[in-house]
GROMACS .gro file of C-alpha atoms in nm:
model
  434
    1MET     CA    1  -0.635  -1.498   3.460
    2SER     CA    2  -0.868  -1.166   3.391
    3MET     CA    3  -1.038  -1.168   3.015
    4PRO     CA    4  -0.923  -0.996   2.741
    5ALA     CA    5  -1.145  -0.689   2.688
    6PRO     CA    6  -1.422  -0.674   2.474
    7LEU     CA    7  -1.330  -0.674   2.073
    8GLU     CA    8  -1.499  -0.321   2.011
    9ASP     CA    9  -1.292  -0.165   2.305
   10TRP     CA   10  -0.979  -0.308   2.148
   11ILE     CA   11  -1.098  -0.144   1.842
   12ALA     CA   12  -1.181   0.228   1.959
   13ARG     CA   13  -0.843   0.226   2.122
   14GLN     CA   14  -0.633   0.107   1.843
   15TYR     CA   15  -0.787   0.319   1.602
   16ARG     CA   16  -0.714   0.627   1.767
   17PHE     CA   17  -0.361   0.539   1.833
   18SER     CA   18  -0.330   0.467   1.455
   19ALA     CA   19  -0.434   0.741   1.334
   20GLN     CA   20  -0.207   0.947   1.535
   21ALA     CA   21   0.096   0.699   1.506
   22MET     CA   22   0.048   0.710   1.123
   23LEU     CA   23   0.083   1.126   1.139
   24GLU     CA   24   0.427   1.071   1.257
   25ALA     CA   25   0.516   0.980   0.917
   26VAL     CA   26   0.325   1.255   0.716
   27SER     CA   27   0.576   1.536   0.699
   28ALA     CA   28   0.834   1.479   0.941
   29THR     CA   29   1.019   1.781   0.958
   30GLN     CA   30   1.150   1.741   1.280
   31ILE     CA   31   1.397   1.403   1.190
   32THR     CA   32   1.707   1.405   1.035
   33GLN     CA   33   1.826   1.087   0.843
   34ILE     CA   34   2.229   1.030   0.832
   35ARG     CA   35   2.359   0.828   0.594
   36PRO     CA   36   2.735   0.843   0.666
   37GLY     CA   37   2.817   0.530   0.364
   38PHE     CA   38   2.690   0.754   0.133
   39GLY     CA   39   2.775   1.054   0.278
   40GLN     CA   40   2.449   1.203   0.318
   41THR     CA   41   2.173   1.394   0.537
   42VAL     CA   42   1.806   1.408   0.477
   43THR     CA   43   1.590   1.636   0.642
   44PRO     CA   44   1.223   1.596   0.541
   45ILE     CA   45   1.036   1.833   0.362
   46LYS     CA   46   0.623   1.926   0.461
   47GLY     CA   47   0.392   1.759   0.236
   48SER     CA   48   0.636   1.394   0.247
   49ILE     CA   49   0.539   1.085   0.379
   50VAL     CA   50   0.763   0.836   0.493
   51ALA     CA   51   0.779   0.467   0.541
   52SER     CA   52   0.849   0.435   0.869
   53PRO     CA   53   0.956   0.756   1.079
   54VAL     CA   54   1.216   0.547   1.305
   55LEU     CA   55   1.551   0.588   1.204
   56ALA     CA   56   1.702   0.271   1.079
   57ALA     CA   57   2.009   0.157   0.884
   58TRP     CA   58   1.959  -0.188   0.864
   59ASP     CA   59   2.077  -0.271   1.177
   60PRO     CA   60   1.947  -0.490   1.165
   61ASP     CA   61   1.590  -0.262   1.103
   62PRO     CA   62   1.579  -0.161   0.727
   63ASP     CA   63   1.595   0.210   0.660
   64TYR     CA   64   1.224   0.310   0.547
   65PHE     CA   65   1.329   0.673   0.556
   66PHE     CA   66   1.180   0.724   0.178
   67HIS     CA   67   0.872   0.910   0.031
   68TRP     CA   68   0.681   0.556  -0.139
   69PHE     CA   69   0.460   0.606  -0.440
   70ARG     CA   70   0.290   0.355  -0.329
   71ASP     CA   71   0.278   0.370   0.087
   72SER     CA   72   0.223   0.776   0.057
   73ALA     CA   73  -0.105   0.723  -0.138
   74VAL     CA   74  -0.215   0.435   0.070
   75VAL     CA   75  -0.189   0.724   0.321
   76ILE     CA   76  -0.338   1.006   0.209
   77ASP     CA   77  -0.629   0.852   0.114
   78ALA     CA   78  -0.625   0.695   0.484
   79ILE     CA   79  -0.589   1.049   0.623
   80ARG     CA   80  -0.899   1.106   0.386
   81VAL     CA   81  -1.093   0.867   0.571
   82LEU     CA   82  -1.020   1.001   0.904
   83HIS     CA   83  -1.160   1.331   0.809
   84GLU     CA   84  -1.496   1.224   0.671
   85ASP     CA   85  -1.508   1.001   1.012
   86GLY     CA   86  -1.430   1.294   1.214
   87THR     CA   87  -1.121   1.172   1.355
   88LEU     CA   88  -0.940   1.429   1.213
   89GLY     CA   89  -1.052   1.764   1.186
   90PRO     CA   90  -0.898   2.049   0.969
   91GLU     CA   91  -0.560   1.976   0.953
   92ALA     CA   92  -0.633   1.628   0.706
   93LEU     CA   93  -0.695   1.899   0.441
   94GLY     CA   94  -0.372   2.046   0.537
   95HIS     CA   95  -0.171   1.744   0.481
   96PHE     CA   96  -0.347   1.674   0.129
   97GLY     CA   97  -0.213   2.051   0.075
   98ASP     CA   98   0.108   1.965   0.162
   99PHE     CA   99   0.084   1.620  -0.040
  100VAL     CA  100  -0.019   1.739  -0.335
  101THR     CA  101   0.273   2.036  -0.352
  102PHE     CA  102   0.526   1.758  -0.232
  103SER     CA  103   0.415   1.590  -0.521
  104LEU     CA  104   0.392   1.861  -0.784
  105SER     CA  105   0.782   1.942  -0.678
  106LEU     CA  106   0.992   1.607  -0.771
  107PRO     CA  107   1.228   1.563  -0.829
  108HIS     CA  108   1.423   1.880  -0.624
  109ARG     CA  109   1.731   1.949  -0.874
  110GLU     CA  110   1.982   1.977  -0.560
  111PRO     CA  111   2.267   1.804  -0.578
  112VAL     CA  112   2.157   1.429  -0.459
  113THR     CA  113   2.461   1.321  -0.251
  114ASP     CA  114   2.854   1.397  -0.306
  115ARG     CA  115   3.028   1.054  -0.479
  116ALA     CA  116   3.270   1.173  -0.328
  117LYS     CA  117   3.201   1.094   0.039
  118THR     CA  118   3.051   0.758  -0.032
  119LYS     CA  119   3.249   0.509   0.137
  120PRO     CA  120   3.403   0.273  -0.041
  121ASP     CA  121   3.220  -0.069   0.079
  122PHE     CA  122   2.927   0.153  -0.053
  123ALA     CA  123   3.019   0.195  -0.357
  124GLN     CA  124   2.825  -0.125  -0.497
  125TYR     CA  125   2.536  -0.017  -0.346
  126LEU     CA  126   2.551   0.377  -0.537
  127ARG     CA  127   2.358   0.434  -0.824
  128PRO     CA  128   2.510   0.488  -1.157
  129GLU     CA  129   2.547   0.898  -1.144
  130GLY     CA  130   2.362   0.901  -1.564
  131GLU     CA  131   2.079   0.711  -1.432
  132ILE     CA  132   1.972   0.968  -1.164
  133THR     CA  133   2.051   1.276  -1.420
  134ALA     CA  134   1.843   1.083  -1.679
  135VAL     CA  135   1.539   1.094  -1.484
  136SER     CA  136   1.279   1.312  -1.632
  137THR     CA  137   1.031   1.562  -1.396
  138ARG     CA  138   0.765   1.399  -1.651
  139ASP     CA  139   0.815   1.014  -1.524
  140VAL     CA  140   1.019   1.081  -1.156
  141ALA     CA  141   0.668   0.862  -1.061
  142ALA     CA  142   0.852   0.562  -1.218
  143GLU     CA  143   1.087   0.595  -0.920
  144THR     CA  144   0.950   0.365  -0.650
  145ARG     CA  145   1.016   0.624  -0.391
  146VAL     CA  146   1.255   0.969  -0.374
  147ASN     CA  147   1.429   1.102  -0.025
  148PRO     CA  148   1.175   1.289   0.136
  149ASP     CA  149   1.344   1.629   0.123
  150GLY     CA  150   1.245   1.564  -0.226
  151THR     CA  151   1.537   1.472  -0.389
  152LEU     CA  152   1.602   1.106  -0.577
  153ASP     CA  153   1.732   0.801  -0.446
  154ILE     CA  154   2.088   0.753  -0.534
  155SER     CA  155   2.106   0.381  -0.415
  156ARG     CA  156   2.052   0.095  -0.640
  157TRP     CA  157   1.668   0.000  -0.614
  158SER     CA  158   1.371  -0.173  -0.796
  159ARG     CA  159   1.275   0.056  -1.065
  160PRO     CA  160   1.046   0.114  -1.285
  161GLN     CA  161   0.735   0.026  -1.041
  162HIS     CA  162   0.419   0.184  -1.208
  163ASP     CA  163   0.164   0.152  -0.959
  164GLY     CA  164   0.246   0.452  -0.735
  165PRO     CA  165   0.118   0.710  -1.035
  166ALA     CA  166  -0.208   0.492  -1.061
  167LEU     CA  167  -0.277   0.476  -0.656
  168ARG     CA  168  -0.196   0.842  -0.599
  169LEU     CA  169  -0.409   0.928  -0.936
  170ILE     CA  170  -0.750   0.688  -0.709
  171ALA     CA  171  -0.660   0.896  -0.379
  172VAL     CA  172  -0.655   1.258  -0.555
  173LEU     CA  173  -0.982   1.175  -0.731
  174ARG     CA  174  -1.126   1.065  -0.435
  175TRP     CA  175  -1.026   1.330  -0.260
  176LEU     CA  176  -1.153   1.570  -0.524
  177SER     CA  177  -1.508   1.394  -0.547
  178SER     CA  178  -1.538   1.430  -0.204
  179GLU     CA  179  -1.783   1.692  -0.009
  180ILE     CA  180  -1.417   1.806   0.165
  181PRO     CA  181  -1.381   2.144   0.164
  182LEU     CA  182  -1.099   2.187   0.003
  183ASP     CA  183  -0.949   2.565  -0.117
  184ASP     CA  184  -0.896   2.661  -0.451
  185GLY     CA  185  -0.531   2.633  -0.434
  186SER     CA  186  -0.540   2.298  -0.307
  187ARG     CA  187  -0.758   2.163  -0.567
  188THR     CA  188  -0.662   2.372  -0.862
  189LYS     CA  189  -0.316   2.192  -0.753
  190ALA     CA  190  -0.505   1.876  -0.710
  191ILE     CA  191  -0.645   1.903  -1.029
  192ARG     CA  192  -0.256   1.916  -1.186
  193LEU     CA  193  -0.133   1.686  -1.017
  194ALA     CA  194  -0.395   1.417  -1.129
  195ASN     CA  195  -0.370   1.519  -1.519
  196SER     CA  196   0.000   1.434  -1.448
  197ASP     CA  197  -0.060   1.098  -1.323
  198ILE     CA  198  -0.344   1.016  -1.614
  199ASP     CA  199  -0.065   1.152  -1.897
  200PHE     CA  200   0.182   0.915  -1.688
  201ILE     CA  201  -0.049   0.631  -1.652
  202LEU     CA  202  -0.140   0.626  -2.052
  203ARG     CA  203   0.192   0.707  -2.147
  204HIS     CA  204   0.369   0.368  -2.012
  205LEU     CA  205   0.052   0.169  -2.046
  206GLY     CA  206   0.112  -0.201  -2.076
  207GLU     CA  207   0.485  -0.140  -2.018
  208PRO     CA  208   0.684  -0.421  -1.796
  209ALA     CA  209   0.770  -0.265  -1.430
  210PHE     CA  210   0.854  -0.429  -1.067
  211ASP     CA  211   0.588  -0.556  -0.878
  212MET     CA  212   0.476  -0.409  -0.554
  213TRP     CA  213   0.715  -0.642  -0.366
  214GLU     CA  214   0.985  -0.433  -0.577
  215GLU     CA  215   1.096  -0.801  -0.640
  216GLU     CA  216   0.990  -0.909  -1.027
  217GLN     CA  217   0.971  -0.704  -1.347
  218GLY     CA  218   0.728  -0.761  -1.541
  219GLN     CA  219   0.381  -0.779  -1.573
  220HIS     CA  220   0.170  -0.784  -1.241
  221TYR     CA  221  -0.209  -0.838  -1.139
  222TYR     CA  222  -0.147  -0.552  -0.897
  223THR     CA  223  -0.053  -0.257  -1.115
  224LEU     CA  224  -0.304  -0.328  -1.402
  225ARG     CA  225  -0.580  -0.388  -1.160
  226ALA     CA  226  -0.466  -0.017  -1.002
  227GLU     CA  227  -0.401   0.140  -1.327
  228ALA     CA  228  -0.773   0.029  -1.497
  229THR     CA  229  -0.937   0.176  -1.179
  230ALA     CA  230  -0.739   0.475  -1.153
  231LEU     CA  231  -0.784   0.567  -1.563
  232ALA     CA  232  -1.174   0.460  -1.531
  233ARG     CA  233  -1.256   0.732  -1.255
  234ALA     CA  234  -1.029   0.962  -1.482
  235ALA     CA  235  -1.289   0.887  -1.793
  236SER     CA  236  -1.540   1.018  -1.538
  237TRP     CA  237  -1.346   1.277  -1.455
  238LEU     CA  238  -1.256   1.417  -1.713
  239GLN     CA  239  -1.388   1.751  -1.910
  240ASP     CA  240  -1.153   1.700  -2.203
  241ALA     CA  241  -1.337   1.438  -2.390
  242GLU     CA  242  -1.073   1.318  -2.617
  243LYS     CA  243  -0.841   1.197  -2.278
  244ALA     CA  244  -1.134   1.072  -2.151
  245GLU     CA  245  -1.161   0.829  -2.455
  246ALA     CA  246  -0.821   0.735  -2.446
  247CYS     CA  247  -0.886   0.640  -2.092
  248ARG     CA  248  -1.198   0.436  -2.119
  249ALA     CA  249  -0.981   0.255  -2.437
  250ALA     CA  250  -0.688   0.177  -2.197
  251VAL     CA  251  -0.937   0.028  -1.950
  252SER     CA  252  -1.110  -0.226  -2.182
  253THR     CA  253  -0.774  -0.304  -2.276
  254LEU     CA  254  -0.669  -0.383  -1.953
  255HIS     CA  255  -0.973  -0.554  -1.824
  256ARG     CA  256  -0.889  -0.869  -2.082
  257ARG     CA  257  -0.557  -0.842  -1.942
  258LEU     CA  258  -0.676  -0.903  -1.640
  259ASP     CA  259  -0.878  -1.176  -1.750
  260GLY     CA  260  -0.536  -1.385  -1.846
  261PHE     CA  261  -0.443  -1.382  -1.460
  262TRP     CA  262  -0.735  -1.636  -1.387
  263ARG     CA  263  -0.593  -2.019  -1.314
  264GLU     CA  264  -0.841  -2.231  -1.342
  265LYS     CA  265  -0.646  -2.508  -1.269
  266ASP     CA  266  -0.557  -2.406  -0.974
  267GLY     CA  267  -0.859  -2.162  -0.871
  268PHE     CA  268  -0.719  -1.880  -0.809
  269TYR     CA  269  -0.568  -1.512  -0.987
  270SER     CA  270  -0.228  -1.537  -1.034
  271SER     CA  271  -0.058  -1.248  -0.914
  272ARG     CA  272   0.209  -1.218  -1.191
  273LEU     CA  273   0.200  -1.431  -1.578
  274THR     CA  274   0.555  -1.491  -1.569
  275GLY     CA  275   0.838  -1.546  -1.317
  276ASP     CA  276   0.879  -1.732  -0.979
  277PRO     CA  277   0.561  -2.023  -0.910
  278THR     CA  278   0.623  -1.930  -0.560
  279LYS     CA  279   0.480  -1.612  -0.643
  280TYR     CA  280   0.174  -1.634  -0.800
  281LEU     CA  281  -0.026  -1.680  -0.495
  282ASP     CA  282  -0.003  -1.355  -0.348
  283ILE     CA  283  -0.176  -1.135  -0.145
  284SER     CA  284  -0.098  -0.852  -0.360
  285VAL     CA  285  -0.398  -0.973  -0.573
  286ILE     CA  286  -0.646  -0.921  -0.262
  287PHE     CA  287  -0.508  -0.535  -0.209
  288ALA     CA  288  -0.502  -0.490  -0.575
  289VAL     CA  289  -0.936  -0.544  -0.518
  290ILE     CA  290  -0.919  -0.330  -0.171
  291HIS     CA  291  -0.713  -0.030  -0.293
  292ALA     CA  292  -0.871  -0.014  -0.660
  293ASP     CA  293  -1.208  -0.056  -0.461
  294ASP     CA  294  -1.427  -0.134  -0.779
  295THR     CA  295  -1.757  -0.212  -0.823
  296GLY     CA  296  -1.785  -0.442  -1.132
  297PRO     CA  297  -1.863  -0.816  -1.136
  298LEU     CA  298  -1.548  -0.896  -1.249
  299HIS     CA  299  -1.171  -0.826  -1.056
  300SER     CA  300  -1.350  -0.629  -0.734
  301ILE     CA  301  -1.529  -0.825  -0.411
  302ARG     CA  302  -1.803  -0.917  -0.576
  303ASP     CA  303  -1.607  -1.178  -0.792
  304VAL     CA  304  -1.644  -1.511  -0.614
  305ARG     CA  305  -1.284  -1.586  -0.784
  306MET     CA  306  -1.158  -1.341  -0.550
  307LEU     CA  307  -1.279  -1.489  -0.282
  308ALA     CA  308  -1.197  -1.842  -0.392
  309THR     CA  309  -0.812  -1.676  -0.400
  310LEU     CA  310  -0.831  -1.521  -0.066
  311ARG     CA  311  -0.929  -1.909   0.058
  312LYS     CA  312  -0.648  -2.082  -0.089
  313LEU     CA  313  -0.414  -1.780   0.082
  314GLU     CA  314  -0.548  -1.842   0.392
  315LYS     CA  315  -0.515  -2.223   0.330
  316LEU     CA  316  -0.142  -2.140   0.231
  317PHE     CA  317  -0.043  -1.943   0.538
  318ASP     CA  318  -0.247  -2.144   0.809
  319GLY     CA  319  -0.008  -2.453   0.705
  320LEU     CA  320   0.285  -2.258   0.672
  321TYR     CA  321   0.380  -2.044   1.021
  322VAL     CA  322   0.398  -2.173   1.320
  323ILE     CA  323   0.219  -1.862   1.470
  324ASN     CA  324  -0.125  -2.035   1.297
  325GLN     CA  325  -0.068  -2.359   1.482
  326GLY     CA  326  -0.340  -2.419   1.718
  327ARG     CA  327  -0.485  -2.079   1.744
  328PRO     CA  328  -0.822  -2.036   1.948
  329GLU     CA  329  -1.129  -2.054   1.732
  330ASN     CA  330  -1.242  -1.672   1.707
  331ARG     CA  331  -0.859  -1.617   1.543
  332ALA     CA  332  -0.797  -1.657   1.148
  333PRO     CA  333  -0.450  -1.775   1.024
  334ALA     CA  334  -0.230  -1.436   0.999
  335MET     CA  335  -0.120  -1.394   0.681
  336GLY     CA  336   0.174  -1.256   0.463
  337ARG     CA  337   0.271  -1.189   0.122
  338PHE     CA  338   0.367  -1.543  -0.099
  339ALA     CA  339   0.502  -1.869  -0.008
  340SER     CA  340   0.831  -1.845  -0.082
  341ASP     CA  341   0.893  -1.526   0.148
  342VAL     CA  342   1.243  -1.466   0.296
  343TYR     CA  343   1.240  -1.091   0.361
  344PHE     CA  344   1.322  -1.072   0.737
  345SER     CA  345   1.108  -1.359   0.916
  346GLY     CA  346   0.924  -1.415   0.614
  347GLY     CA  347   0.598  -1.419   0.842
  348ALA     CA  348   0.336  -1.245   0.884
  349TYR     CA  349   0.247  -0.887   0.813
  350TYR     CA  350  -0.026  -0.676   0.931
  351PHE     CA  351  -0.117  -0.526   0.670
  352SER     CA  352  -0.175  -0.826   0.472
  353THR     CA  353  -0.419  -1.014   0.791
  354LEU     CA  354  -0.582  -0.684   0.769
  355ALA     CA  355  -0.651  -0.617   0.407
  356ALA     CA  356  -0.795  -1.017   0.461
  357ALA     CA  357  -1.015  -0.860   0.741
  358GLU     CA  358  -1.167  -0.571   0.496
  359PHE     CA  359  -1.225  -0.801   0.255
  360TYR     CA  360  -1.462  -0.954   0.440
  361PHE     CA  361  -1.616  -0.689   0.552
  362ARG     CA  362  -1.599  -0.525   0.212
  363PHE     CA  363  -1.754  -0.866   0.112
  364ALA     CA  364  -1.991  -0.863   0.413
  365ALA     CA  365  -2.147  -0.515   0.255
  366GLU     CA  366  -2.247  -0.710  -0.030
  367CYS     CA  367  -2.424  -1.010   0.119
  368THR     CA  368  -2.733  -1.004   0.359
  369GLY     CA  369  -2.891  -1.227   0.620
  370ASP     CA  370  -2.649  -1.494   0.731
  371LEU     CA  371  -2.383  -1.494   0.458
  372ALA     CA  372  -2.375  -1.115   0.541
  373ARG     CA  373  -2.321  -1.228   0.945
  374ASN     CA  374  -2.079  -1.521   0.879
  375TYR     CA  375  -1.844  -1.310   0.663
  376PHE     CA  376  -1.836  -0.979   0.918
  377ALA     CA  377  -1.716  -1.258   1.152
  378LYS     CA  378  -1.474  -1.391   0.967
  379GLY     CA  379  -1.324  -1.030   0.919
  380ASP     CA  380  -1.381  -1.020   1.297
  381ALA     CA  381  -1.138  -1.354   1.294
  382PHE     CA  382  -0.823  -1.145   1.129
  383LEU     CA  383  -0.883  -0.868   1.337
  384GLU     CA  384  -0.833  -1.157   1.656
  385THR     CA  385  -0.550  -1.218   1.492
  386VAL     CA  386  -0.437  -0.864   1.497
  387ARG     CA  387  -0.482  -0.831   1.830
  388ALA     CA  388  -0.303  -1.137   1.923
  389PHE     CA  389   0.000  -0.976   1.794
  390THR     CA  390  -0.012  -0.615   1.843
  391PRO     CA  391   0.152  -0.487   2.176
  392GLU     CA  392  -0.008  -0.327   2.465
  393SER     CA  393   0.144   0.005   2.309
  394GLY     CA  394  -0.052  -0.021   2.014
  395GLU     CA  395   0.255   0.022   1.788
  396LEU     CA  396   0.230  -0.215   1.430
  397SER     CA  397   0.575  -0.234   1.261
  398GLU     CA  398   0.575  -0.405   0.912
  399GLN     CA  399   0.577  -0.820   1.051
  400PHE     CA  400   0.548  -1.027   1.311
  401ASP     CA  401   0.737  -1.327   1.334
  402ARG     CA  402   0.632  -1.652   1.169
  403ASN     CA  403   0.739  -1.855   1.454
  404THR     CA  404   0.785  -1.650   1.763
  405GLY     CA  405   0.473  -1.385   1.662
  406GLN     CA  406   0.741  -1.126   1.754
  407GLN     CA  407   0.750  -0.804   1.550
  408VAL     CA  408   1.039  -0.747   1.334
  409SER     CA  409   1.118  -0.525   1.046
  410ALA     CA  410   1.036  -0.133   1.009
  411LYS     CA  411   0.910   0.024   1.322
  412LYS     CA  412   0.570   0.206   1.334
  413LEU     CA  413   0.485   0.127   0.935
  414ALA     CA  414   0.258   0.414   0.836
  415TRP     CA  415   0.124   0.124   0.588
  416SER     CA  416   0.032  -0.106   0.876
  417TYR     CA  417  -0.184   0.199   1.056
  418ALA     CA  418  -0.321   0.287   0.748
  419ALA     CA  419  -0.453  -0.083   0.689
  420PHE     CA  420  -0.597  -0.112   0.994
  421VAL     CA  421  -0.784   0.274   0.915
  422THR     CA  422  -0.930   0.152   0.618
  423ALA     CA  423  -1.014  -0.220   0.810
  424ILE     CA  424  -1.181  -0.078   1.062
  425ALA     CA  425  -1.398   0.197   0.827
  426ALA     CA  426  -1.486  -0.104   0.628
  427ARG     CA  427  -1.611  -0.276   0.960
  428ASN     CA  428  -1.841   0.055   1.024
  429SER     CA  429  -1.994   0.006   0.661
  430CYS     CA  430  -2.158  -0.311   0.753
  431ASP     CA  431  -2.373  -0.111   1.007
  432GLU     CA  432  -2.676  -0.316   0.945
  433VAL     CA  433  -2.446  -0.691   1.015
  434GLN     CA  434  -2.348  -0.531   1.345
   0.00000   0.00000   0.00000
């Protein structure tokens, strides 16, 4: 039996593949999705980012041919990372400019569907007409997702959701504050989009919204953490003193609320304050600090209570999934979302397992000596797990089955590739540890 290639070799190969595969979801204008049940044909326009470019119709794979506000923000941020490390050239700037233009154009007001063409058995999934016409341009970002042709989603879905505008604001401000040479048109539009997202967050601050998994409406750690970071960065960026002060005041309020998510008796940050207790321990909390990438002592990588939360999650999934039983010593547990997850296999997610890896790489960068090396090794252990369940092709779906390890759910998930890109970028920032 041949020995597996060194991890470094696999990382380099998978990184290149992930970068190109992720771009298949960006401005996928050559693909058309036909939804005969709704009498709908959707062809993406430039700047849209579909969650998955692989057409499906819940047959059994899910239809992810939508521009999710959260997922697209994660992808556009990963494109920045790829440009800064030299993997992508000037085309990255074009993708960002198109993304900003698309975002500002929402929603397009062409007819979204001919309701008369909806098949009778699909009528139950059709969104009420009044709900669609009530969507205002300034609040379209609460829609969770739109069609990649810029029209509103006509299906019943979990709305409103407020993490998307916050993540988009964080991503756009990173582009604006970087040394990337944006042209004047893209920069002007990006500033306009950033101000729009700031206004959205301030306008809806504290309102209940759906969690990042789009299952429960309420107050959620992930959303509040993203909003706090977005507004803190906005306050430093804004030249409007009054608006900047409003942002700072909101950040103080949000941090006080975030403190309330710590469950002392359980030893972890809860993903929510009410609702299903089986969802309290949820990987979304780890995503919150990774996506926010804040540097404060609390609610960040530096927060030892966050490390305790991740360890609780590791223990949970270690005992929950068959694929984690008897694993080699060099592999960490495959990670999912929360204990009661039943979506598809209710199993391991590539982006969840990569989030754990990225957390440990970022934590290693905050340490020195043996501690830094130990946490770096923890990150590599999660990469070994991803490697073990990645086919030779390099393709990453949304999940890999908790019992068999076979890929399930949406194929070629853009977020999975973006998560790989940012995890490796975090690993590369640990130069002194390697």
